[in-house]
Each structure stands twice: as C-alpha cells, then as structure tokens.
Tab-separated table of C-alpha atoms in Angstrom:
chain	number	residue	atom	x	y	z
U	1	MET	CA	-39.385	-78.404	14.110
U	2	SER	CA	-36.193	-80.403	14.968
U	3	PRO	CA	-32.757	-78.854	15.507
U	4	LEU	CA	-31.468	-80.154	12.362
U	5	ALA	CA	-34.442	-78.973	10.248
U	6	ALA	CA	-34.017	-75.449	11.897
U	7	LEU	CA	-30.307	-75.629	11.261
U	8	LEU	CA	-30.858	-76.432	7.545
U	9	LEU	CA	-33.556	-73.742	7.183
U	10	PHE	CA	-31.178	-71.213	8.479
U	11	ILE	CA	-28.190	-72.025	6.298
U	12	ILE	CA	-30.269	-72.527	3.083
U	13	SER	CA	-32.248	-69.199	3.788
U	14	PHE	CA	-29.215	-67.360	4.511
U	15	MET	CA	-27.218	-68.583	1.403
U	16	VAL	CA	-30.395	-67.891	-0.729
U	17	VAL	CA	-30.943	-64.155	0.565
U	18	ALA	CA	-27.210	-63.199	0.919
U	19	MET	CA	-26.126	-64.563	-2.528
U	20	LEU	CA	-29.163	-64.735	-4.803
U	21	PHE	CA	-30.660	-61.442	-3.720
U	22	LYS	CA	-27.312	-59.755	-2.942
U	23	MET	CA	-28.470	-58.714	0.349
U	24	PRO	CA	-25.941	-57.343	2.931
U	25	VAL	CA	-24.866	-60.182	5.392
U	26	SER	CA	-26.428	-58.491	8.587
U	27	TYR	CA	-29.980	-58.337	6.809
U	28	ALA	CA	-29.590	-61.828	5.517
U	29	LEU	CA	-28.599	-62.973	9.177
U	30	GLY	CA	-31.788	-61.275	10.571
U	31	LEU	CA	-34.152	-62.574	8.088
U	32	SER	CA	-32.868	-66.093	8.280
U	33	SER	CA	-33.024	-65.828	12.261
U	34	LEU	CA	-36.690	-64.425	11.898
U	35	LEU	CA	-37.669	-67.380	9.737
U	36	VAL	CA	-36.127	-69.960	12.049
U	37	LEU	CA	-37.930	-68.566	14.981
U	38	ALA	CA	-41.224	-68.297	13.139
U	39	PHE	CA	-41.402	-71.676	11.832
U	40	SER	CA	-40.155	-73.082	15.232
U	41	GLY	CA	-43.253	-71.589	16.890
U	42	LYS	CA	-40.969	-69.106	18.889
U	43	SER	CA	-42.309	-65.688	19.541
U	44	VAL	CA	-40.539	-63.114	17.433
U	45	VAL	CA	-41.461	-60.083	19.671
U	46	THR	CA	-38.231	-60.348	21.492
U	47	VAL	CA	-36.269	-59.952	18.244
U	48	ALA	CA	-35.765	-56.137	18.907
U	49	GLN	CA	-34.843	-56.857	22.261
U	50	TYR	CA	-32.104	-59.329	21.318
U	51	SER	CA	-30.940	-56.771	18.734
U	52	PHE	CA	-30.530	-53.988	21.170
U	53	SER	CA	-28.572	-56.082	23.651
U	54	GLY	CA	-26.211	-57.004	20.776
U	55	ILE	CA	-25.094	-53.302	20.583
U	56	ASP	CA	-25.616	-52.477	24.167
U	57	SER	CA	-22.062	-52.792	25.386
U	58	PHE	CA	-19.331	-50.368	26.445
U	59	ALA	CA	-16.568	-52.490	24.987
U	60	LEU	CA	-18.394	-52.116	21.622
U	61	LEU	CA	-17.465	-48.317	21.695
U	62	ALA	CA	-13.825	-49.440	20.797
U	63	ILE	CA	-14.988	-50.282	17.216
U	64	PRO	CA	-16.031	-46.830	16.083
U	65	PHE	CA	-13.062	-45.099	17.911
U	66	TYR	CA	-10.410	-47.425	16.025
U	67	ILE	CA	-12.156	-47.310	12.752
U	68	PHE	CA	-12.328	-43.404	12.933
U	69	ALA	CA	-8.989	-42.985	14.142
U	70	GLY	CA	-7.447	-45.456	11.135
U	71	CYS	CA	-9.866	-43.579	8.646
U	72	LEU	CA	-8.158	-40.334	9.659
U	73	MET	CA	-4.558	-41.858	9.403
U	74	GLU	CA	-5.432	-43.346	5.939
U	75	TYR	CA	-6.370	-40.102	4.299
U	76	SER	CA	-4.016	-37.906	6.071
U	77	GLY	CA	-1.185	-39.013	3.782
U	78	ILE	CA	0.626	-40.881	6.444
U	79	SER	CA	1.587	-43.967	4.386
U	80	ARG	CA	4.347	-42.133	2.829
U	81	MET	CA	5.967	-41.302	5.943
U	82	LEU	CA	5.876	-44.894	6.942
U	83	ILE	CA	7.436	-46.254	3.665
U	84	ASN	CA	10.311	-43.605	3.906
U	85	TRP	CA	10.948	-44.621	7.565
U	86	ILE	CA	10.993	-48.261	6.794
U	87	LYS	CA	13.292	-47.674	3.667
U	88	SER	CA	15.814	-46.104	5.840
U	89	LEU	CA	15.642	-49.202	8.333
U	90	VAL	CA	15.876	-51.729	5.487
U	91	GLY	CA	18.611	-50.209	3.654
U	92	ARG	CA	20.016	-51.356	0.110
U	93	VAL	CA	19.573	-54.933	-0.054
U	94	ARG	CA	18.425	-57.238	-2.754
U	95	GLY	CA	14.514	-57.361	-2.882
U	96	ALA	CA	14.467	-54.254	-0.663
U	97	THR	CA	11.236	-52.967	-2.425
U	98	GLY	CA	9.420	-56.152	-1.715
U	99	ILE	CA	10.596	-56.280	2.160
U	100	ILE	CA	9.549	-52.594	2.268
U	101	THR	CA	6.058	-53.417	0.988
U	102	THR	CA	5.661	-56.115	3.599
U	103	CYS	CA	6.780	-54.057	6.355
U	104	ALA	CA	4.837	-50.930	5.330
U	105	CYS	CA	1.535	-53.143	5.327
U	106	MET	CA	2.322	-54.355	8.632
U	107	ALA	CA	2.986	-50.618	10.114
U	108	PHE	CA	-0.036	-49.176	8.078
U	109	GLY	CA	-2.283	-52.076	9.640
U	110	VAL	CA	-1.215	-50.904	13.095
U	111	LEU	CA	-2.828	-47.620	12.345
U	112	THR	CA	-5.994	-48.834	10.598
U	113	GLY	CA	-6.519	-52.690	11.334
U	114	SER	CA	-8.127	-52.738	7.952
U	115	ALA	CA	-7.124	-54.883	4.984
U	116	MET	CA	-8.836	-52.951	2.405
U	117	ALA	CA	-7.432	-49.596	3.664
U	118	THR	CA	-3.991	-50.965	3.736
U	119	ILE	CA	-3.928	-52.719	0.395
U	120	SER	CA	-5.304	-49.353	-1.213
U	121	ALA	CA	-2.828	-46.815	0.457
U	122	ILE	CA	0.306	-48.872	0.483
U	123	GLY	CA	-0.514	-50.670	-2.953
U	124	LYS	CA	-1.128	-47.304	-4.690
U	125	ILE	CA	2.385	-46.165	-3.508
U	126	MET	CA	4.344	-49.364	-3.757
U	127	ALA	CA	3.072	-50.979	-6.832
U	128	PRO	CA	4.622	-48.209	-9.262
U	129	GLU	CA	7.788	-48.499	-7.179
U	130	MET	CA	8.021	-52.393	-7.588
U	131	GLU	CA	7.219	-52.015	-11.372
U	132	LYS	CA	10.159	-49.731	-11.546
U	133	ASP	CA	12.445	-52.243	-10.085
U	134	ASN	CA	11.059	-54.870	-12.738
U	135	TYR	CA	8.842	-56.814	-10.370
U	136	PRO	CA	6.467	-58.885	-12.503
U	137	ARG	CA	3.028	-57.603	-12.472
U	138	GLY	CA	1.427	-60.743	-11.097
U	139	TYR	CA	3.988	-60.966	-8.243
U	140	ILE	CA	3.387	-57.373	-7.241
U	141	SER	CA	-0.536	-58.109	-7.250
U	142	ALA	CA	0.192	-61.388	-5.207
U	143	LEU	CA	2.527	-59.620	-2.711
U	144	LEU	CA	-0.182	-56.924	-1.867
U	145	ALA	CA	-2.861	-59.558	-1.558
U	146	ALA	CA	-0.815	-61.369	0.785
U	147	THR	CA	0.287	-58.685	2.890
U	148	CYS	CA	-2.841	-56.651	3.157
U	149	PHE	CA	-4.400	-58.658	5.949
U	150	LEU	CA	-1.337	-58.671	8.301
U	151	GLY	CA	-2.955	-55.354	9.855
U	152	ILE	CA	-5.727	-57.588	11.272
U	153	LEU	CA	-3.335	-59.907	12.963
U	154	ILE	CA	-1.333	-56.913	14.332
U	155	PRO	CA	-3.471	-54.830	17.072
U	156	PRO	CA	-5.418	-52.833	17.078
U	157	SER	CA	-7.805	-55.323	15.163
U	158	VAL	CA	-11.513	-54.803	14.815
U	159	PRO	CA	-12.104	-58.459	14.440
U	160	GLY	CA	-10.218	-59.135	17.412
U	161	ILE	CA	-12.547	-57.035	19.236
U	162	MET	CA	-15.338	-58.730	17.785
U	163	PHE	CA	-14.337	-61.940	18.768
U	164	ALA	CA	-13.459	-60.853	22.382
U	165	LEU	CA	-16.943	-59.589	22.663
U	166	VAL	CA	-18.602	-62.788	21.742
U	167	SER	CA	-16.473	-65.174	23.401
U	168	GLY	CA	-15.878	-63.123	26.651
U	169	ALA	CA	-12.258	-63.111	26.375
U	170	LYS	CA	-9.964	-60.052	27.210
U	171	ILE	CA	-9.616	-57.999	24.118
U	172	SER	CA	-5.864	-57.095	24.893
U	173	GLU	CA	-5.229	-61.035	25.080
U	174	VAL	CA	-6.762	-61.658	21.774
U	175	TRP	CA	-4.921	-58.954	20.069
U	176	MET	CA	-1.483	-60.250	21.483
U	177	ALA	CA	-2.254	-63.799	20.510
U	178	THR	CA	-2.255	-63.253	16.718
U	179	ILE	CA	1.048	-61.342	16.800
U	180	GLY	CA	2.936	-64.641	16.618
U	181	PRO	CA	1.388	-65.789	13.394
U	182	ALA	CA	1.928	-62.302	11.822
U	183	PHE	CA	5.737	-62.783	12.292
U	184	ILE	CA	5.519	-66.140	10.764
U	185	PHE	CA	3.769	-64.588	7.673
U	186	ALA	CA	6.305	-61.760	7.572
U	187	VAL	CA	9.402	-64.105	7.561
U	188	GLY	CA	7.889	-66.413	5.067
U	189	TYR	CA	7.236	-63.402	2.742
U	190	PHE	CA	10.798	-62.156	3.127
U	191	VAL	CA	12.115	-65.765	2.037
U	192	ILE	CA	9.588	-65.878	-0.935
U	193	ASN	CA	10.713	-62.223	-2.114
U	194	TYR	CA	14.326	-62.992	-2.017
U	195	PHE	CA	14.092	-66.460	-3.910
U	196	ARG	CA	11.636	-64.929	-6.527
U	197	VAL	CA	12.948	-61.492	-7.070
U	198	GLY	CA	15.931	-60.504	-4.669
U	199	ARG	CA	18.461	-63.212	-5.747
U	200	LEU	CA	17.961	-62.342	-9.397
U	201	GLU	CA	18.851	-58.576	-8.843
U	202	LYS	CA	22.335	-57.377	-9.325
U	203	LYS	CA	24.152	-56.650	-5.916
U	204	PRO	CA	23.781	-52.872	-5.086
U	205	GLU	CA	26.608	-50.640	-5.123
U	206	LYS	CA	28.439	-49.890	-1.890
U	207	ILE	CA	28.060	-46.426	-0.888
U	208	SER	CA	30.778	-44.794	1.278
U	209	ALA	CA	28.640	-43.761	4.116
U	210	SER	CA	29.931	-43.982	7.792
U	211	LEU	CA	27.762	-45.530	10.417
U	212	GLY	CA	27.001	-41.926	11.922
U	213	GLN	CA	25.754	-40.992	8.671
U	214	HIS	CA	23.356	-43.909	8.288
U	215	ALA	CA	22.278	-43.341	12.040
U	216	SER	CA	21.567	-39.896	11.078
U	217	GLU	CA	19.446	-40.628	8.357
U	218	ILE	CA	17.480	-43.022	10.229
U	219	GLY	CA	16.973	-40.428	12.840
U	220	ARG	CA	15.564	-37.796	10.534
U	221	ASN	CA	13.142	-40.135	9.089
U	222	THR	CA	12.215	-41.435	12.376
U	223	LEU	CA	11.443	-37.814	13.324
U	224	LYS	CA	9.655	-37.124	10.244
U	225	ALA	CA	7.223	-40.441	10.746
U	226	PHE	CA	6.994	-39.352	14.282
U	227	PRO	CA	3.468	-38.488	14.010
U	228	ALA	CA	2.705	-42.070	12.482
U	229	LEU	CA	4.556	-43.674	15.221
U	230	LEU	CA	2.934	-41.732	17.994
U	231	MET	CA	-0.526	-43.439	17.312
U	232	PRO	CA	0.482	-47.004	18.161
U	233	ILE	CA	2.706	-45.761	21.168
U	234	ILE	CA	-0.653	-43.829	22.571
U	235	ILE	CA	-2.797	-47.228	22.082
U	236	TYR	CA	-0.207	-49.952	23.312
U	237	GLY	CA	1.213	-47.514	26.154
U	238	CYS	CA	-2.113	-46.877	27.389
U	239	ILE	CA	-3.475	-50.104	27.332
U	240	TYR	CA	-0.591	-52.200	28.519
U	241	GLY	CA	0.937	-49.595	30.788
U	242	GLY	CA	-2.416	-49.859	32.769
U	243	ILE	CA	-3.261	-46.283	32.184
U	244	CYS	CA	-6.919	-46.988	30.588
U	245	THR	CA	-8.873	-49.624	29.024
U	246	VAL	CA	-9.091	-50.645	25.418
U	247	THR	CA	-12.146	-48.475	24.626
U	248	GLU	CA	-10.552	-45.500	26.360
U	249	ALA	CA	-7.451	-46.015	24.568
U	250	GLY	CA	-9.490	-45.898	21.156
U	251	ALA	CA	-11.060	-42.702	22.185
U	252	LEU	CA	-7.628	-41.278	22.920
U	253	SER	CA	-6.333	-42.389	19.471
U	254	ALA	CA	-9.323	-40.740	17.857
U	255	VAL	CA	-8.807	-37.382	19.247
U	256	TYR	CA	-5.141	-37.784	18.250
U	257	GLY	CA	-6.299	-38.540	14.759
U	258	ILE	CA	-8.466	-35.651	14.573
U	259	LEU	CA	-5.682	-33.044	15.922
U	260	TYR	CA	-3.282	-34.606	13.517
U	261	PHE	CA	-5.880	-34.249	10.555
U	262	VAL	CA	-6.759	-30.820	11.173
U	263	ILE	CA	-3.074	-29.485	11.240
U	264	VAL	CA	-2.275	-31.586	8.117
U	265	LYS	CA	-5.229	-30.226	6.452
U	266	ALA	CA	-4.482	-26.617	7.561
U	267	THR	CA	-0.671	-26.748	6.486
U	268	LYS	CA	-0.848	-29.207	3.378
U	269	LYS	CA	-4.315	-28.433	1.811
U	270	PHE	CA	-3.302	-30.142	-1.366
U	271	ASP	CA	-1.987	-33.281	0.142
U	272	VAL	CA	-5.344	-34.138	1.767
U	273	LYS	CA	-8.084	-34.784	-0.507
U	274	ILE	CA	-10.785	-35.330	1.891
U	275	SER	CA	-12.569	-33.183	4.364
U	276	LEU	CA	-12.895	-34.074	8.201
U	277	TRP	CA	-16.792	-34.584	7.702
U	278	GLN	CA	-16.068	-36.901	4.681
U	279	CYS	CA	-13.928	-38.967	7.024
U	280	CYS	CA	-16.754	-39.042	9.427
U	281	ALA	CA	-19.078	-40.511	6.863
U	282	VAL	CA	-16.611	-42.947	5.531
U	283	ALA	CA	-15.870	-44.235	9.348
U	284	GLY	CA	-19.554	-44.036	10.148
U	285	ALA	CA	-20.656	-46.281	7.142
U	286	SER	CA	-18.034	-48.872	8.324
U	287	THR	CA	-19.249	-48.535	12.022
U	288	ALA	CA	-22.751	-48.840	11.028
U	289	THR	CA	-21.945	-52.184	9.124
U	290	ILE	CA	-20.420	-53.838	11.960
U	291	GLY	CA	-23.307	-52.311	14.313
U	292	LEU	CA	-25.878	-54.119	12.240
U	293	LEU	CA	-23.695	-57.291	12.042
U	294	ASN	CA	-23.654	-57.243	15.923
U	295	ALA	CA	-27.145	-56.594	16.527
U	296	PHE	CA	-28.450	-59.319	13.973
U	297	SER	CA	-25.806	-62.009	14.903
U	298	THR	CA	-27.153	-61.797	18.458
U	299	VAL	CA	-30.665	-62.614	17.217
U	300	ALA	CA	-28.847	-65.407	15.105
U	301	GLY	CA	-27.302	-66.736	18.285
U	302	LYS	CA	-30.564	-66.701	20.316
U	303	ALA	CA	-32.495	-68.415	17.696
U	304	MET	CA	-30.170	-71.226	17.486
U	305	THR	CA	-29.992	-71.628	21.200
U	306	LEU	CA	-33.845	-71.335	21.619
U	307	THR	CA	-34.408	-73.965	18.796
U	308	GLY	CA	-31.686	-76.274	20.008
U	309	ILE	CA	-29.372	-76.078	17.279
U	310	SER	CA	-26.331	-75.257	19.481
U	311	ASN	CA	-26.909	-78.308	21.558
U	312	PHE	CA	-27.653	-80.315	18.441
U	313	LEU	CA	-24.399	-79.388	16.952
U	314	SER	CA	-22.283	-79.806	20.080
U	315	ASN	CA	-23.677	-83.575	20.747
U	316	ALA	CA	-23.344	-84.435	16.973
U	317	ILE	CA	-19.557	-83.130	17.037
U	318	THR	CA	-18.653	-84.735	20.422
U	319	SER	CA	-20.226	-88.033	19.502
U	320	ASN	CA	-18.604	-88.585	16.137
U	321	ILE	CA	-15.261	-86.893	16.825
U	322	SER	CA	-13.688	-88.336	19.840
U	323	SER	CA	-10.105	-87.004	19.058
U	324	LYS	CA	-8.849	-83.284	19.700
U	325	VAL	CA	-6.587	-83.497	16.758
U	326	LEU	CA	-9.628	-84.279	14.511
U	327	PHE	CA	-11.675	-81.484	15.781
U	328	LEU	CA	-8.671	-78.929	15.194
U	329	ILE	CA	-8.531	-80.310	11.856
U	330	MET	CA	-12.118	-79.818	11.129
U	331	LEU	CA	-12.061	-76.329	12.428
U	332	ASN	CA	-9.350	-75.396	10.130
U	333	VAL	CA	-10.974	-76.808	7.047
U	334	LEU	CA	-14.058	-74.970	7.942
U	335	PHE	CA	-12.488	-71.696	8.621
U	336	LEU	CA	-10.328	-71.724	5.901
U	337	PHE	CA	-13.427	-72.585	3.505
U	338	MET	CA	-15.419	-69.940	5.028
U	339	GLY	CA	-12.597	-67.247	4.868
U	340	THR	CA	-12.707	-67.585	0.831
U	341	PHE	CA	-16.290	-66.235	0.555
U	342	MET	CA	-17.408	-65.020	3.960
U	343	ASP	CA	-16.946	-61.611	5.836
U	344	ILE	CA	-14.349	-62.200	8.656
U	345	ASN	CA	-16.619	-60.268	11.071
U	346	ALA	CA	-19.684	-62.196	10.053
U	347	THR	CA	-17.750	-65.646	10.483
U	348	VAL	CA	-16.643	-64.501	13.944
U	349	LEU	CA	-20.001	-63.266	15.125
U	350	ILE	CA	-21.657	-66.521	13.810
U	351	MET	CA	-19.466	-69.396	14.258
U	352	THR	CA	-18.020	-68.312	17.810
U	353	PRO	CA	-21.213	-68.946	19.817
U	354	LEU	CA	-21.745	-72.226	17.963
U	355	LEU	CA	-18.168	-73.877	18.087
U	356	LEU	CA	-16.561	-72.155	21.211
U	357	PRO	CA	-18.501	-74.192	23.712
U	358	VAL	CA	-17.695	-77.409	21.811
U	359	ALA	CA	-13.879	-76.313	21.525
U	360	GLN	CA	-13.725	-76.047	25.252
U	361	THR	CA	-15.000	-79.563	25.931
U	362	TYR	CA	-11.713	-80.683	24.129
U	363	GLY	CA	-9.519	-78.382	26.322
U	364	ILE	CA	-9.147	-75.593	23.731
U	365	THR	CA	-9.064	-72.142	25.310
U	366	ALA	CA	-11.234	-69.365	23.814
U	367	ILE	CA	-7.708	-67.441	22.869
U	368	HIS	CA	-6.354	-70.598	20.994
U	369	PHE	CA	-9.674	-70.890	19.141
U	370	GLY	CA	-10.004	-67.364	18.262
U	371	THR	CA	-6.448	-66.905	16.993
U	372	ILE	CA	-7.159	-70.345	14.806
U	373	MET	CA	-10.297	-68.625	13.281
U	374	LEU	CA	-8.873	-65.311	12.911
U	375	VAL	CA	-5.389	-66.803	11.052
U	376	ASN	CA	-7.670	-69.000	8.701
U	377	MET	CA	-9.958	-66.184	7.571
U	378	CYS	CA	-7.035	-64.027	6.913
U	379	VAL	CA	-5.459	-66.763	4.620
U	380	GLY	CA	-9.015	-66.739	2.814
U	381	PHE	CA	-8.344	-63.305	1.691
U	382	LEU	CA	-5.618	-64.873	-0.403
U	383	THR	CA	-7.536	-68.126	-1.489
U	384	PRO	CA	-9.565	-68.656	-4.551
U	385	PRO	CA	-12.328	-68.865	-5.731
U	386	PHE	CA	-13.257	-65.593	-4.321
U	387	ALA	CA	-10.181	-64.089	-2.912
U	388	VAL	CA	-11.205	-60.710	-2.097
U	389	GLY	CA	-7.695	-59.577	-1.608
U	390	ILE	CA	-6.521	-60.831	-4.980
U	391	PHE	CA	-9.580	-59.057	-6.625
U	392	VAL	CA	-8.332	-55.679	-5.222
U	393	SER	CA	-4.626	-56.038	-5.858
U	394	SER	CA	-4.904	-57.176	-9.306
U	395	LYS	CA	-6.741	-54.053	-10.102
U	396	ILE	CA	-4.023	-51.814	-8.358
U	397	ALA	CA	-1.395	-53.692	-10.014
U	398	ASN	CA	-2.865	-53.966	-13.464
U	399	ALA	CA	-2.582	-57.632	-13.424
U	400	SER	CA	-4.751	-60.527	-14.499
U	401	PHE	CA	-6.401	-62.766	-11.911
U	402	GLY	CA	-4.684	-65.811	-13.371
U	403	GLU	CA	-1.333	-64.079	-13.168
U	404	THR	CA	-2.032	-63.244	-9.432
U	405	VAL	CA	-3.240	-66.708	-8.335
U	406	LYS	CA	-0.253	-68.448	-9.881
U	407	GLU	CA	2.203	-66.158	-8.214
U	408	ALA	CA	0.082	-66.296	-4.870
U	409	ILE	CA	0.786	-70.073	-4.467
U	410	PRO	CA	3.931	-69.735	-2.355
U	411	PHE	CA	2.280	-67.128	-0.178
U	412	MET	CA	-0.612	-69.716	0.336
U	413	PHE	CA	1.990	-72.300	1.626
U	414	VAL	CA	3.193	-69.654	4.167
U	415	GLY	CA	-0.353	-69.373	5.324
U	416	LEU	CA	-0.664	-73.122	5.692
U	417	ILE	CA	2.421	-73.080	7.824
U	418	ALA	CA	1.215	-70.326	9.821
U	419	ILE	CA	-2.094	-72.380	10.314
U	420	ILE	CA	-0.104	-75.570	11.256
U	421	VAL	CA	2.096	-73.762	13.691
U	422	THR	CA	-1.054	-71.807	15.337
U	423	THR	CA	-3.057	-74.808	15.770
U	424	ALA	CA	-0.297	-77.438	16.857
U	425	PHE	CA	1.724	-75.244	19.206
U	426	PRO	CA	-0.546	-73.079	21.513
U	427	GLY	CA	2.391	-72.273	23.451
U	428	TYR	CA	3.826	-70.169	20.866
U	429	VAL	CA	0.490	-68.131	20.556
U	430	ASN	CA	0.442	-67.847	24.573
U	431	PHE	CA	3.928	-66.789	24.575
U	432	PHE	CA	3.089	-63.469	23.080
U	433	VAL	CA	-0.125	-63.224	25.458
U	434	ASN	CA	1.958	-63.753	28.573
U	435	LEU	CA	4.746	-61.341	27.231
U	436	PHE	CA	2.555	-58.454	26.743
U	437	THR	CA	-0.447	-59.074	29.228
C-alpha cells in the first residue's frame, strides 16, 4: 500500500469510527492504526508493545497528579475565595463584574488547568452576578466561553505536558511559552468588556475610604484566599526554584490538595458536596482517558512511520511550500479548523509527530510550534460550528446558541490577534520562556 493510500485509509476510518459510531477518540485512533498496519502488510503483534511504551514515562506521572489536585480544588469551594480576592483588587470600576470573571477564570485555571472545570465552577457563580448587573445573557455566555480556556494557556497545563512529552521539549518551557498569548487574550477581553458593557454603566459612587482601609480589605481577602494562592506558590516555587521536577511538584500539589480538602470537609461539611473517594473517581476517569490517548497515539505514530506516511507528508509539504510564511499560515488554518471539532489532547498527540519535524526544517522551534498549536486549539473552543465552550456556557447562562455566537464575534477577533502575534513574533513567546526558565 502506498503512503497516500495509507494516509487516506487512516483519515477516513478514523472519521467514520469516531463520528459515525460515536466511539471515543482513543479507541478510534487504535482501530484506525490497526487497519493501516494490517492492510500495509505490517505485523500487528507489536501494537501492545507500542501502547505500553506510550505510557511508560516518568514525566507522564505529572498528569494524574495535576488532574487530581485540580479536582480537589474544584470541589472544595475555592472558587468563591478567588472571586472575593480578585473583587477586592479590581475595586469599583465600570464593567467590574466582567473583569472579575476574566481574572477569576485565569486564576482558577492555574489551579485546575481544565477549561470545562473553569467554566463550570466560575460560571455558576459569576453568571448570576453578571445578570444582576444587567449584562445581556448572550454576552454572559460568550464571555464565559471565551475565558474558560485561559487555564490551558496558564500553567500548569495538561495539554502543555502532552506536547512536551511528544516533542521532547521541556515541560517548564512549554508552560511559560503560552503565558504571553494568555495576556493578549486577557487585555483584549478587558477592552471588549468596557466598550460592550462598562461604558454603558453609571459611574460608581465614590466611597470615602482611606488608602489604609482599602489596603486592609485587600489584606483580609488575601489572607482568606491564601489556601488557594498557596497551590501555585508550591508548583512554581518548587519547579522554577530548582527544588524539584515538574512531576514531583505535581505530587506535592496533590498532597496539599488532599490535606486542604480533608480539612474543609471536616470543618465545613455542607459546603463540600462530594467525598474524597468521589474526587478520586472523577480524577481517575480523566486520567484514564488521557492515558488511553497516549497509548493509542503512540501506535498511530508508529503506524505512520512504518507505512511511510510521515516521510510522504514531509516531502509533499516541503516540495510544494517553499516559504516559511506560507507554512505558518497553513499551520494556523489547520490547527484552528481542528480546534473546532477535535479534542485538544488528541490533536497534540496526533499532529505533533507528523508536522513538528517538517516545521523544524523551516527553522521553527518546538516551543514556537507548540505555542501556535495550543493557542489555535484554544480559540477553537469558541469557534462554531462545534464550539464546545459555547455549548457549555449557553446552558450555564441560559442563553441561545445564536445569541452567544453573535456576542462571541469580538472575542474571536481577539483570538485571531493572539494567533497572529504568536505566529509572527516568536521573540514575544520566548521572552516569557527566558524570563522564568
């Protein structure tokens, strides 16, 4: 079988199995890989060995640790602490509720690294607050969908770990590379929030409070939010202070999460509606999904290598695209399109082995390539027709899909700006990498 025929068989069988039969992505990957190997006359006996090698990694242990720690933080009622703390910092400005929502999603993402956990925890608290301040429901839904994925760009990030494992890059460098684009999103959202809602609000009445009183309030809220703030201190302090590895920092964060959860559960029984064992089950299910993706994506990578698909794609791209600029445009269009319907972890595992070697022939580093991929996939959360973020946020805000998409258009433009800056200015991305690593 020719490499082109093998590639077409892989794509068609994957799409049919995954979409028509609604099979999980990991199983669809494994089945498509088996078909390609079988029809190419390759041995399928080694599939089990390839699958095991895909999860036989010490660095991979970081994923269950961070997922478990994030799950414990999510269900321990820590989101309200973060919101109150950010509210004391933002103060009384026009459009403050929208700004607080954006900052809260960024802060909560630091703890969980999950877009869906962020939109659920923050959205359920802030959606009623924004509705009280007369924010349109469609705008509430669009803002939540646009901010939920910021936790993926701000470390710790599970997709960042996945990319580092596949590409061979350092996890800490991949994490830092996406901080720059996250700031672009945040600033853009603040501007949109002001012009869409803030400028229409009445100017808040002045409160006769001294600077000392304001500082005292911030101090009280910081003290109350300290249990939440301690988690990133542990993670970043240990990693970038050279105390331990990313995986070991994940283990420490999980231990801290368990201690905090147990204390809160014992002292505030009615505030925590889930048991520790249920948290373990939720985190275990997420970890198992990612573990299967890793195992079967390794099989897919081996199948593409053995059947010559990787070399075929590399030669096809380099012979038809002579310009680095055109290649970067192709990457962005491809990843943005895939982000609208593909799981971000699956895309990272499938596309990185195929396209990273080609990108490096154009002088694109692994860190720059990974940042482009992750930023595009995040914008895909907000981009129709599938737009997972919009589907979830519209239910939380009780808004229609059409209303949300209409209000989300300005946020999509911010996403395009972030993509352009990330692609055209690798120095901006590397600035944060060099600053923290």
